[in-house]
Coordinates of N, CA and C and ligand atoms in Angstrom, one line a residue:
X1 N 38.6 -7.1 66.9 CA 39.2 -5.8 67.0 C 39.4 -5.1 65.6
X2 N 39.2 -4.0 65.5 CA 39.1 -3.3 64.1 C 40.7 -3.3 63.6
X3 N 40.9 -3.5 62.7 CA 42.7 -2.6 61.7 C 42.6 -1.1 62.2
X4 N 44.3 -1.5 63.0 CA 44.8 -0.5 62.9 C 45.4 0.7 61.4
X5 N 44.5 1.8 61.5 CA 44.8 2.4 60.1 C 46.1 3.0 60.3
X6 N 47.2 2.8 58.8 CA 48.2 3.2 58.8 C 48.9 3.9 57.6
X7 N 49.3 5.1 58.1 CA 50.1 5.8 57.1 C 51.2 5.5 56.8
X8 N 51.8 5.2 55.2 CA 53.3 5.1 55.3 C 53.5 6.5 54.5
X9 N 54.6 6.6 54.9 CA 55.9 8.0 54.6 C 56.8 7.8 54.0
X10 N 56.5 8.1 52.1 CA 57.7 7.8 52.0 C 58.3 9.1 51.2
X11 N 59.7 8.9 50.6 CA 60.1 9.8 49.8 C 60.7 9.8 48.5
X12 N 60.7 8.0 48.4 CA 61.5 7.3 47.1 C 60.7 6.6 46.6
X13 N 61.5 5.2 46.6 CA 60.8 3.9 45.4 C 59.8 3.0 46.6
X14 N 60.1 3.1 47.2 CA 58.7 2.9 48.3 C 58.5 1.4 48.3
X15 N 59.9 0.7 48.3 CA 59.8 -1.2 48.6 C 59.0 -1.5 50.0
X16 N 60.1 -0.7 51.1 CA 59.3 -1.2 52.3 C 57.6 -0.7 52.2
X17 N 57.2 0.1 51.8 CA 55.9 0.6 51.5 C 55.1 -0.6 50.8
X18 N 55.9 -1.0 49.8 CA 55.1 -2.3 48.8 C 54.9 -3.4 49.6
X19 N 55.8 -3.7 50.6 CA 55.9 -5.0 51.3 C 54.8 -4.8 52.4
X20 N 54.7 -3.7 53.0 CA 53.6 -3.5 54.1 C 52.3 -3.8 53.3
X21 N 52.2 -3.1 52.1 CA 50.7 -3.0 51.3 C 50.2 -4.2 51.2
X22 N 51.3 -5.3 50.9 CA 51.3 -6.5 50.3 C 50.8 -7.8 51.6
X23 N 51.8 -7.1 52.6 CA 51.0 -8.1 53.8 C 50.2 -7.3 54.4
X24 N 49.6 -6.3 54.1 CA 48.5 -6.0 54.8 C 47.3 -6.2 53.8
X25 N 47.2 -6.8 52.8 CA 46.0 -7.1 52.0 C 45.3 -8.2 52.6
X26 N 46.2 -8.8 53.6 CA 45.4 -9.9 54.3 C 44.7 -9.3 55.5
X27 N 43.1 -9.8 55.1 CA 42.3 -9.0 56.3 C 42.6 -9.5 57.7
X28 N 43.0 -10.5 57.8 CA 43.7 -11.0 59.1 C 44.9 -10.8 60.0
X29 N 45.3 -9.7 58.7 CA 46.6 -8.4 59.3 C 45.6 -7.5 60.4
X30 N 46.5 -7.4 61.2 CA 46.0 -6.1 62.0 C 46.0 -4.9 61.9
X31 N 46.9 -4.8 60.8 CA 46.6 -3.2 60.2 C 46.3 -3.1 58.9
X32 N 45.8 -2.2 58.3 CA 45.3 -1.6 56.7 C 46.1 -0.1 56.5
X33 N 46.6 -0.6 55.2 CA 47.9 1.0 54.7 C 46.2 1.9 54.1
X34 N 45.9 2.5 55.1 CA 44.8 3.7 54.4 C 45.5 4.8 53.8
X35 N 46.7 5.1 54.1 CA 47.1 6.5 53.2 C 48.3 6.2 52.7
X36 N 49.3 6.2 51.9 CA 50.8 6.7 51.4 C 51.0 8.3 51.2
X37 N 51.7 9.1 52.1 CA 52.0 10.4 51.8 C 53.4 10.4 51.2
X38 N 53.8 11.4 50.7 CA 55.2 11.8 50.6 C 55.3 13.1 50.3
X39 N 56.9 13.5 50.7 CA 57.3 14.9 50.9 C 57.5 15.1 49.5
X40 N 57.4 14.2 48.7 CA 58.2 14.6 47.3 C 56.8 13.8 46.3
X41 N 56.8 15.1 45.2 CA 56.1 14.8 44.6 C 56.2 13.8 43.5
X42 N 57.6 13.5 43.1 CA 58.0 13.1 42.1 C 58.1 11.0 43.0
X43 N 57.7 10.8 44.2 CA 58.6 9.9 44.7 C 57.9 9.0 44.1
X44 N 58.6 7.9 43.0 CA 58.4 6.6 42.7 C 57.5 5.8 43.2
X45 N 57.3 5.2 44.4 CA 56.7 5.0 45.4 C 54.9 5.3 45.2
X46 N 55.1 6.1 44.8 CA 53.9 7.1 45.0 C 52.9 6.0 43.6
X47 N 53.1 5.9 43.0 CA 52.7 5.0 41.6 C 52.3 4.4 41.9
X48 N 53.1 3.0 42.6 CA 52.9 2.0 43.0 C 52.0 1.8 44.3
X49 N 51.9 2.8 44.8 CA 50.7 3.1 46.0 C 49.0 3.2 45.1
X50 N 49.2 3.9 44.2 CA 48.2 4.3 43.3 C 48.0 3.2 42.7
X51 N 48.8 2.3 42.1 CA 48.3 1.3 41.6 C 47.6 -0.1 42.3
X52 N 47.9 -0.3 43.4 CA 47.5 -1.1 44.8 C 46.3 -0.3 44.9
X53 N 45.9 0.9 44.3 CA 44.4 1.1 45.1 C 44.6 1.7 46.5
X54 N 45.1 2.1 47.1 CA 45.7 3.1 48.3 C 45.9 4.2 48.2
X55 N 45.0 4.7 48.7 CA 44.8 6.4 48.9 C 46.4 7.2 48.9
X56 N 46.8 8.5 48.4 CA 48.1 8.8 48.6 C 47.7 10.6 49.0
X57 N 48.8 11.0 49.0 CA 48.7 12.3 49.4 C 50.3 12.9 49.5
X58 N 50.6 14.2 48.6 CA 51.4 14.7 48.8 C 52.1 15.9 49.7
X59 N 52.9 16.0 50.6 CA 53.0 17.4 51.1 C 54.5 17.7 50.6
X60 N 54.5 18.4 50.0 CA 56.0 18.8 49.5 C 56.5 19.9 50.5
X61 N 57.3 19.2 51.1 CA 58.3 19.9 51.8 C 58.5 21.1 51.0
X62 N 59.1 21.2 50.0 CA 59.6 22.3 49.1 C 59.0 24.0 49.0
X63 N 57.6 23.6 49.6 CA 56.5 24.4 49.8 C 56.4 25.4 50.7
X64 N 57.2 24.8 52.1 CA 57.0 25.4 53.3 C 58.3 25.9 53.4
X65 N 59.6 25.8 52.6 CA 60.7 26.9 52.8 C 61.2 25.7 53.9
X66 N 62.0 26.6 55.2 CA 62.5 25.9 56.0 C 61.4 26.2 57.6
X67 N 60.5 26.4 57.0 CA 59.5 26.1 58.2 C 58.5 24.7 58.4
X68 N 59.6 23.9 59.3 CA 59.3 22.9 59.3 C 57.4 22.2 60.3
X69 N 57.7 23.5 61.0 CA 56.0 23.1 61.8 C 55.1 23.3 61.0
X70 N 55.3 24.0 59.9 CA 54.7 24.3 59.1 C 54.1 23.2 58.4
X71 N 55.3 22.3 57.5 CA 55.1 21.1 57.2 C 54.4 20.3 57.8
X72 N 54.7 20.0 59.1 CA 54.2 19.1 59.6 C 52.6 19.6 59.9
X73 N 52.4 20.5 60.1 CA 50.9 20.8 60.6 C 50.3 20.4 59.2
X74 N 50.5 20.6 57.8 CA 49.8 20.5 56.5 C 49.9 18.9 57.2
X75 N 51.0 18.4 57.2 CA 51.0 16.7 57.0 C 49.4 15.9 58.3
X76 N 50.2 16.6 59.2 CA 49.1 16.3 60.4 C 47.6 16.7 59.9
X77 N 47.5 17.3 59.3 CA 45.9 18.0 58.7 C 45.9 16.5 58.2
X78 N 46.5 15.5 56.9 CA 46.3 14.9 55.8 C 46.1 13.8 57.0
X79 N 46.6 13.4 58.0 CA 47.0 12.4 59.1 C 45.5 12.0 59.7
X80 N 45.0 13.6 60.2 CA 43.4 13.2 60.8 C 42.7 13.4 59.1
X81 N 42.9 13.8 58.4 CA 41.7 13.4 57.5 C 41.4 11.9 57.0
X82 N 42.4 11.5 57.5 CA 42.4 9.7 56.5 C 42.1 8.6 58.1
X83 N 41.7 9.5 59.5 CA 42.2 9.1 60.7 C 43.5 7.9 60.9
X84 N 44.3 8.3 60.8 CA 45.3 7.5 61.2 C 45.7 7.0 62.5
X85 N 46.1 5.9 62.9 CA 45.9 5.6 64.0 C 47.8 5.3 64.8
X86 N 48.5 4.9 63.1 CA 50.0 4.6 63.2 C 50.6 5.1 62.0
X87 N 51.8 5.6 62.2 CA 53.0 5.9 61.2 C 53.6 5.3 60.9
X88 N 54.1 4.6 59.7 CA 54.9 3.9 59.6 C 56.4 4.9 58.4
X89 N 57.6 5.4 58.9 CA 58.4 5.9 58.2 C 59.4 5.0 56.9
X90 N 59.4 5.0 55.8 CA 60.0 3.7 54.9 C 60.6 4.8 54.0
X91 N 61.8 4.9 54.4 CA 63.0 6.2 53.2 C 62.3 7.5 52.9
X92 N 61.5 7.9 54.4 CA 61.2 9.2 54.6 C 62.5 10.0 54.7
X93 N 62.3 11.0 54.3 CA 64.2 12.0 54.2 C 63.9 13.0 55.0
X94 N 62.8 12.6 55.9 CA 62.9 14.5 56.4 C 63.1 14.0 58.0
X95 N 63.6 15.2 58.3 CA 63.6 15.0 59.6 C 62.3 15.9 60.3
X96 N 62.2 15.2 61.4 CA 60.6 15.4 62.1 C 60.8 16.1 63.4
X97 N 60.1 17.1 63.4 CA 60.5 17.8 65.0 C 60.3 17.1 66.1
X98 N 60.5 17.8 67.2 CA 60.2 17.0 68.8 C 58.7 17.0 68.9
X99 N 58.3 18.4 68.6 CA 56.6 18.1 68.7 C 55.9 17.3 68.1
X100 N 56.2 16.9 67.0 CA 55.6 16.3 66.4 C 56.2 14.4 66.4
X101 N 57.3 14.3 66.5 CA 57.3 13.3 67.2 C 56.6 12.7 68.6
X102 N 56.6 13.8 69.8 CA 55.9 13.9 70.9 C 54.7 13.5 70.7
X103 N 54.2 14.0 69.2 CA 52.4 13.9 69.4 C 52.2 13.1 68.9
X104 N 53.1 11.8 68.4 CA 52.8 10.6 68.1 C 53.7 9.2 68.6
X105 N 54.0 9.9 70.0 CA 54.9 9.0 70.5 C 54.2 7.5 70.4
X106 N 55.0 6.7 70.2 CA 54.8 4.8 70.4 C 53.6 4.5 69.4
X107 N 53.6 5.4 68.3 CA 52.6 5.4 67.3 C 53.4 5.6 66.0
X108 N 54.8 5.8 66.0 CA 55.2 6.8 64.7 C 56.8 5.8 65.0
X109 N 57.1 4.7 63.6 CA 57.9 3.3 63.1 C 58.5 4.1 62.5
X110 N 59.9 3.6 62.7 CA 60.8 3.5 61.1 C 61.8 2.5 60.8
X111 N 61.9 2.1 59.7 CA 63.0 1.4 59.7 C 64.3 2.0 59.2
X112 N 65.5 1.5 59.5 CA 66.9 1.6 59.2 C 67.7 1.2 59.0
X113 N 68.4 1.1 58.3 CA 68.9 0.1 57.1 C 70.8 -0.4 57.9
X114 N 70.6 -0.8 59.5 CA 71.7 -0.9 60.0 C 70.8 -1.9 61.5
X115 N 72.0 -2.0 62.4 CA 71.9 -3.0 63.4 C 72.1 -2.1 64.5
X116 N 71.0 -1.0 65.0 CA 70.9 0.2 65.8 C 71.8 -0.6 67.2
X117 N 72.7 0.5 67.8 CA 73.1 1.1 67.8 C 74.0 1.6 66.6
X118 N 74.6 0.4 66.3 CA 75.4 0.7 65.6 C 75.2 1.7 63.9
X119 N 76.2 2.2 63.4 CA 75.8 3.0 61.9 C 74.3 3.6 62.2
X120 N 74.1 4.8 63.2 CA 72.9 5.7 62.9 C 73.2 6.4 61.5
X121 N 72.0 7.6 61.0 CA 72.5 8.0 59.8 C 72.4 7.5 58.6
X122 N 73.3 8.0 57.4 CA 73.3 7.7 56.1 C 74.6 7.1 55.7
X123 N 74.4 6.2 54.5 CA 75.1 5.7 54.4 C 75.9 4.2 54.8
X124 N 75.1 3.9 55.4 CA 75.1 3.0 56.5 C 76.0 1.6 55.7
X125 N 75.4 1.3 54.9 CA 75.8 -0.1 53.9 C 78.1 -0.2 53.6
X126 N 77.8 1.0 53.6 CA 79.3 1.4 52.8 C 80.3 1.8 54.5
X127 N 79.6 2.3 55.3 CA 80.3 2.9 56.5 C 80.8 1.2 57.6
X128 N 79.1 0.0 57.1 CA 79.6 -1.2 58.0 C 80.6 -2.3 57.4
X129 N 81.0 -1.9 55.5 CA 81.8 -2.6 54.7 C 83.6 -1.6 55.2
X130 N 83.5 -0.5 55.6 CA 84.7 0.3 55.7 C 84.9 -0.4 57.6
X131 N 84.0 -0.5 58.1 CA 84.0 -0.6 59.5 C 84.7 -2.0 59.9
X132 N 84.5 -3.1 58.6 CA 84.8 -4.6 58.6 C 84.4 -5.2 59.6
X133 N 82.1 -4.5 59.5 CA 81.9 -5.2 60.3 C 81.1 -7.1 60.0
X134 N 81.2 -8.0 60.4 CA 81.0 -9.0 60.1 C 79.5 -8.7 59.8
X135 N 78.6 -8.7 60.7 CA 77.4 -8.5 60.6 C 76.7 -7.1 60.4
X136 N 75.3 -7.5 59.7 CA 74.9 -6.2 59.4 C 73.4 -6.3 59.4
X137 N 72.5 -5.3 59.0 CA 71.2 -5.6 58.9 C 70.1 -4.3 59.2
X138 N 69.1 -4.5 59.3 CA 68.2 -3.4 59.8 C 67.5 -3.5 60.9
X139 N 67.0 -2.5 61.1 CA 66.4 -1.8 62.6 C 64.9 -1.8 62.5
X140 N 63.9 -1.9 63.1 CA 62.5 -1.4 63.3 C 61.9 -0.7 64.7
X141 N 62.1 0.4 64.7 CA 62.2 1.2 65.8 C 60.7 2.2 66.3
X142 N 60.7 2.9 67.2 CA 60.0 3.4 67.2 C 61.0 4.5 66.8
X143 N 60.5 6.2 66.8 CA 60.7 7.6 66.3 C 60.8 8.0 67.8
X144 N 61.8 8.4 68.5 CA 61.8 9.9 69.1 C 62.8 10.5 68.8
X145 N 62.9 12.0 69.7 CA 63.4 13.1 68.6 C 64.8 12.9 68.6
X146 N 65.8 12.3 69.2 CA 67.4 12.1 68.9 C 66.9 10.8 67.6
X147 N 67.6 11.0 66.6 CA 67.6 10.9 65.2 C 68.1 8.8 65.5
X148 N 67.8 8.0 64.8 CA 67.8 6.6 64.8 C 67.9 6.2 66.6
X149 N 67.5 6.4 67.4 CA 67.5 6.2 68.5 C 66.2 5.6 69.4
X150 N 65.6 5.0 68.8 CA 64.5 5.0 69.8 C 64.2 3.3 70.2
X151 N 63.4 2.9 70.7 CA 62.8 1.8 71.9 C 63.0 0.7 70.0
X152 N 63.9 -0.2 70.2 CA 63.9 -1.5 69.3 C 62.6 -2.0 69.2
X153 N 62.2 -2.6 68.2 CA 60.8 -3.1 67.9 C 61.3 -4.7 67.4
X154 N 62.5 -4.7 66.3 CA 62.4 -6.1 65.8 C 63.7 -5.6 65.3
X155 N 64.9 -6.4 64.9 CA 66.0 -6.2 64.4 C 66.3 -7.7 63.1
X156 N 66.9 -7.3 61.6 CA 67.4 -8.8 61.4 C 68.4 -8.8 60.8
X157 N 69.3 -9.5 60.7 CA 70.7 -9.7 60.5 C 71.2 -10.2 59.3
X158 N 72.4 -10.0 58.6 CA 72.6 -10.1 57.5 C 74.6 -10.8 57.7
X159 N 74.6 -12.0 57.6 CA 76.6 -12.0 57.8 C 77.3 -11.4 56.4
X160 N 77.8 -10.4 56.9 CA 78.9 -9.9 55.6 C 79.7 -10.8 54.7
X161 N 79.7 -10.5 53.4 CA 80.6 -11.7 52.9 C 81.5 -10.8 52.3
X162 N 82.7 -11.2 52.1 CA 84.4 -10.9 52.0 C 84.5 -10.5 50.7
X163 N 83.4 -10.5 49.4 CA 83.3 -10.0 48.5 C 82.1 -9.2 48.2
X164 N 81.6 -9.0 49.1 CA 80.2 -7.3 50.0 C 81.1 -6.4 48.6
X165 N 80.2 -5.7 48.4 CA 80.1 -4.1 47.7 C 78.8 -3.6 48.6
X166 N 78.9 -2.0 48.5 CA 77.6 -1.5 48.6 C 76.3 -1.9 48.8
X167 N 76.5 -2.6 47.3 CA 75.3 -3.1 46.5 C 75.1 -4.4 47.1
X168 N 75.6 -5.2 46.6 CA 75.2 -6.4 47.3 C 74.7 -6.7 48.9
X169 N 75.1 -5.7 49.6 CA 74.8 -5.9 51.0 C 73.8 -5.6 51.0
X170 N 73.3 -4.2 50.0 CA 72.2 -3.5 50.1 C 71.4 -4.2 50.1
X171 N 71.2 -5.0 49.3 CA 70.3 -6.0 48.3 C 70.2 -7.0 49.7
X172 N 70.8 -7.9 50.1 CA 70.4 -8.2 51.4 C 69.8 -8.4 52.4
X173 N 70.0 -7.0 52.8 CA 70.0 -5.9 54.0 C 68.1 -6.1 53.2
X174 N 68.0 -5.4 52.1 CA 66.4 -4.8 51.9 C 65.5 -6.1 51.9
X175 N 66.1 -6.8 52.1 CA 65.5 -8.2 51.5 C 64.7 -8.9 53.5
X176 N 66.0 -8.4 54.3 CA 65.7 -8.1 55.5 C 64.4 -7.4 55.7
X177 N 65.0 -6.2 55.3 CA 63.6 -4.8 56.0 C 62.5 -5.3 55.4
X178 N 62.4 -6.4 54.3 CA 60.6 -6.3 54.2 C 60.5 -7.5 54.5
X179 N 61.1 -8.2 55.3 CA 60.6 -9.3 56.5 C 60.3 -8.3 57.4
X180 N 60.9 -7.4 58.3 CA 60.9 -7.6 59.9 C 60.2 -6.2 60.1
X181 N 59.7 -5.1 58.9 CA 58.9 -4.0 59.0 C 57.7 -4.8 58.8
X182 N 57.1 -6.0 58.5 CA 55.4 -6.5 58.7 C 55.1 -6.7 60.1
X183 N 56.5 -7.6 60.4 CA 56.1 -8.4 61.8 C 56.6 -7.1 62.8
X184 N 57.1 -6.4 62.7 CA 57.0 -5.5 63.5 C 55.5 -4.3 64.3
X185 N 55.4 -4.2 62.7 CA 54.1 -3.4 62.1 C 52.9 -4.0 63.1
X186 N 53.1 -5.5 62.6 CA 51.7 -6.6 63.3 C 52.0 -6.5 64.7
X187 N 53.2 -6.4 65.5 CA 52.8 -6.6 66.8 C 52.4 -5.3 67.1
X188 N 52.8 -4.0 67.0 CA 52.3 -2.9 67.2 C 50.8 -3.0 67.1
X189 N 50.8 -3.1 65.6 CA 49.7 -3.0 65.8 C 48.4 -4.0 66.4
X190 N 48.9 -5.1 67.3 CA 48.1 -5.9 68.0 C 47.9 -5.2 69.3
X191 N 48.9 -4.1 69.9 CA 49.0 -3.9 71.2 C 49.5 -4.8 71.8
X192 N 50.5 -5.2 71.3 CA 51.4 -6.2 72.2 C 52.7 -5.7 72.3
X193 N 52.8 -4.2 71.8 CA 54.6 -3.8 72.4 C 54.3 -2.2 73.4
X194 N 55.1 -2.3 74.4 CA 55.0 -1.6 75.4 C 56.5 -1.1 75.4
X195 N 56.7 0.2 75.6 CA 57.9 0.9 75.6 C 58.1 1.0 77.4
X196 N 58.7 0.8 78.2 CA 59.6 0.8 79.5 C 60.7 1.4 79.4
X197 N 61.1 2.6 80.0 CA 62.2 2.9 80.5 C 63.3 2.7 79.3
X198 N 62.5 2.9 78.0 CA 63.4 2.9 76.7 C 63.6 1.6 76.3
X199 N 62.7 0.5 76.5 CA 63.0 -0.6 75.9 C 61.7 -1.1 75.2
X200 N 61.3 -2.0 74.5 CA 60.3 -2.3 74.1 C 60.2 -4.0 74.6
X201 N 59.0 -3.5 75.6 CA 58.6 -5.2 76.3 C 57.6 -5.6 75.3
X202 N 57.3 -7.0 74.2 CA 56.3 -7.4 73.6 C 55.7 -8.6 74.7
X203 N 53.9 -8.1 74.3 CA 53.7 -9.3 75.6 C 54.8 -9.5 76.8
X204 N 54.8 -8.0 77.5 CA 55.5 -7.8 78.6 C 56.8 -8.5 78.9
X205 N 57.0 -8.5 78.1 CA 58.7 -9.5 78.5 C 59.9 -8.6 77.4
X206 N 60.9 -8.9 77.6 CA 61.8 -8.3 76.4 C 62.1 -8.9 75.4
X207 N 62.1 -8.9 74.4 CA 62.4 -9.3 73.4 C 63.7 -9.6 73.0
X208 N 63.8 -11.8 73.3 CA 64.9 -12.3 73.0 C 65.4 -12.0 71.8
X209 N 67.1 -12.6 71.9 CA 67.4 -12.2 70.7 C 67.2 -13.3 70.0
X210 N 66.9 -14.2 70.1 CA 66.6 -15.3 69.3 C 65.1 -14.8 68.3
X211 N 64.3 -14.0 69.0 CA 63.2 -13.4 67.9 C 63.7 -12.8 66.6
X212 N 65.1 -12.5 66.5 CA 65.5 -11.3 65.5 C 66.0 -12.3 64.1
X213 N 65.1 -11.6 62.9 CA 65.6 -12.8 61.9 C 67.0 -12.6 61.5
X214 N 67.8 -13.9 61.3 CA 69.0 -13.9 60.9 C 68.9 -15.0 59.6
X215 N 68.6 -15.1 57.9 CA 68.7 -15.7 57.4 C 69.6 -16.4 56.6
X216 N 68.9 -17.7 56.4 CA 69.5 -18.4 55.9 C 70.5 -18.4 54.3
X217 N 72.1 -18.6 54.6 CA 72.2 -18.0 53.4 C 73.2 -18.8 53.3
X218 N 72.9 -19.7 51.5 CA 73.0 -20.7 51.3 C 74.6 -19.9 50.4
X219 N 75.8 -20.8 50.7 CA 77.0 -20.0 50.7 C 77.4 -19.2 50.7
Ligands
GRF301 C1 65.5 1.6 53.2 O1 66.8 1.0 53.1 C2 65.2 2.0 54.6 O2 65.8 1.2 55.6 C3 65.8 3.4 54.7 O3 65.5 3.9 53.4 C4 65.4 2.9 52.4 C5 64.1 3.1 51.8 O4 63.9 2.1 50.7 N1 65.2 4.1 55.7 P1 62.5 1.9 50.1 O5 62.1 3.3 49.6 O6 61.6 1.4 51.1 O7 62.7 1.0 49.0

């Protein structure tokens, strides 16, 4: 079966973007990162896409004012020229309309830097240390149009520790998202995740929670 071709979106320093590029150099991945776009021209990220040898492409939001179909039609132009087959979202800042989520439903990932439901949004690291929540971690989701909400893909867990800052959780937490955005990435893109009635069946069953990484953390 051919690699699934995949776009990442980013808007920053583009780790989870590095960590996909990184496992997807193995031809025995099911997907290949054929494009990196970003809304921002300046995004960090963008370098290190160029330097991996990975096609990039900018659409600067900044361009289109607050006409957002706008944006997205330029982006979607960049989308079929590179034929894309999946989206993958990694500290994309923009928000995406319904159409354009619609026209890539169960095709268009993101990750989020929380343990969905819980902390949708910004800020998340600082809002689960004020929350005193024990556990914490990130999301691999699919995109529809209510904002962090869509069909779970893969979740992994992080236990809070009683001297957490921000930072340190963050550090974590990210160390999380570039485990569970590959293996997410891979089952998609095997065709082994099926969305039901808002849930995501992999190889038609639900996804125990025992699949969800919780690592090991030595004191
Ligand atoms: C990550 O924490 C991701 O979960 C969130 O934005 C951050 C992006 O970081 N959506 P990076 O650009 O992948 O390093």
């Amino acid at each position: 079966m051919s690699r699934k071709r995949v776009a990442v979106l980013i808007s920053g320093r583009g780790s989870n973007m590095a960590a996909l590029i990184e496992t997807a150099k193995d031809k025995n991945y099911p997907a290949e990162i054929a494009l990196v776009a970003s809304n921002r021209p300046d995004a960090p990220g963008l370098a290190a896409a160029r330097a991996a040898g990975i096609a990039t492409a900018i659409v600067d939001h900044a361009s289109y004012g607050k006409d957002r179909p706008a944006f997205e039609r330029a982006l979607q132009t960049v989308l079929e020229q590179h034929r894309i087959d999946l989206i993958c979202l990694a500290g994309f800042m923009r928000l995406l309309t319904a159409g354009f989520v619609t026209q890539w439903q169960d095709r268009l990932l993101n990750i989020h830097p929380a343990l969905l439901p819980a902390f949708k949004g910004l800020d998340t690291h600082k809002r689960a240390l004020a929350a005193g929540a024990k556990m914490h971690g990130a999301t691999v989701h699919f995109v529809v149009p209510e904002m962090d909400s869509g069909p779970i893909i893969a979740q992994g867990a992080v236990a809070v520790r009683d001297n957490d800052d921000e930072c340190t959780l963050a550090v974590r937490v990210l160390a999380v998202e570039h485990r569970i955005y590959p293996l997410a990435l891979k089952l998609v893109a095997e065709g082994r995740v099926r969305v039901v009635d808002g849930h995501c069946l992999i190889d038609g069953v639900p996804v125990p929670a025992s699949a969800s990484i919780v690592p090991d953390e030595p004191g």
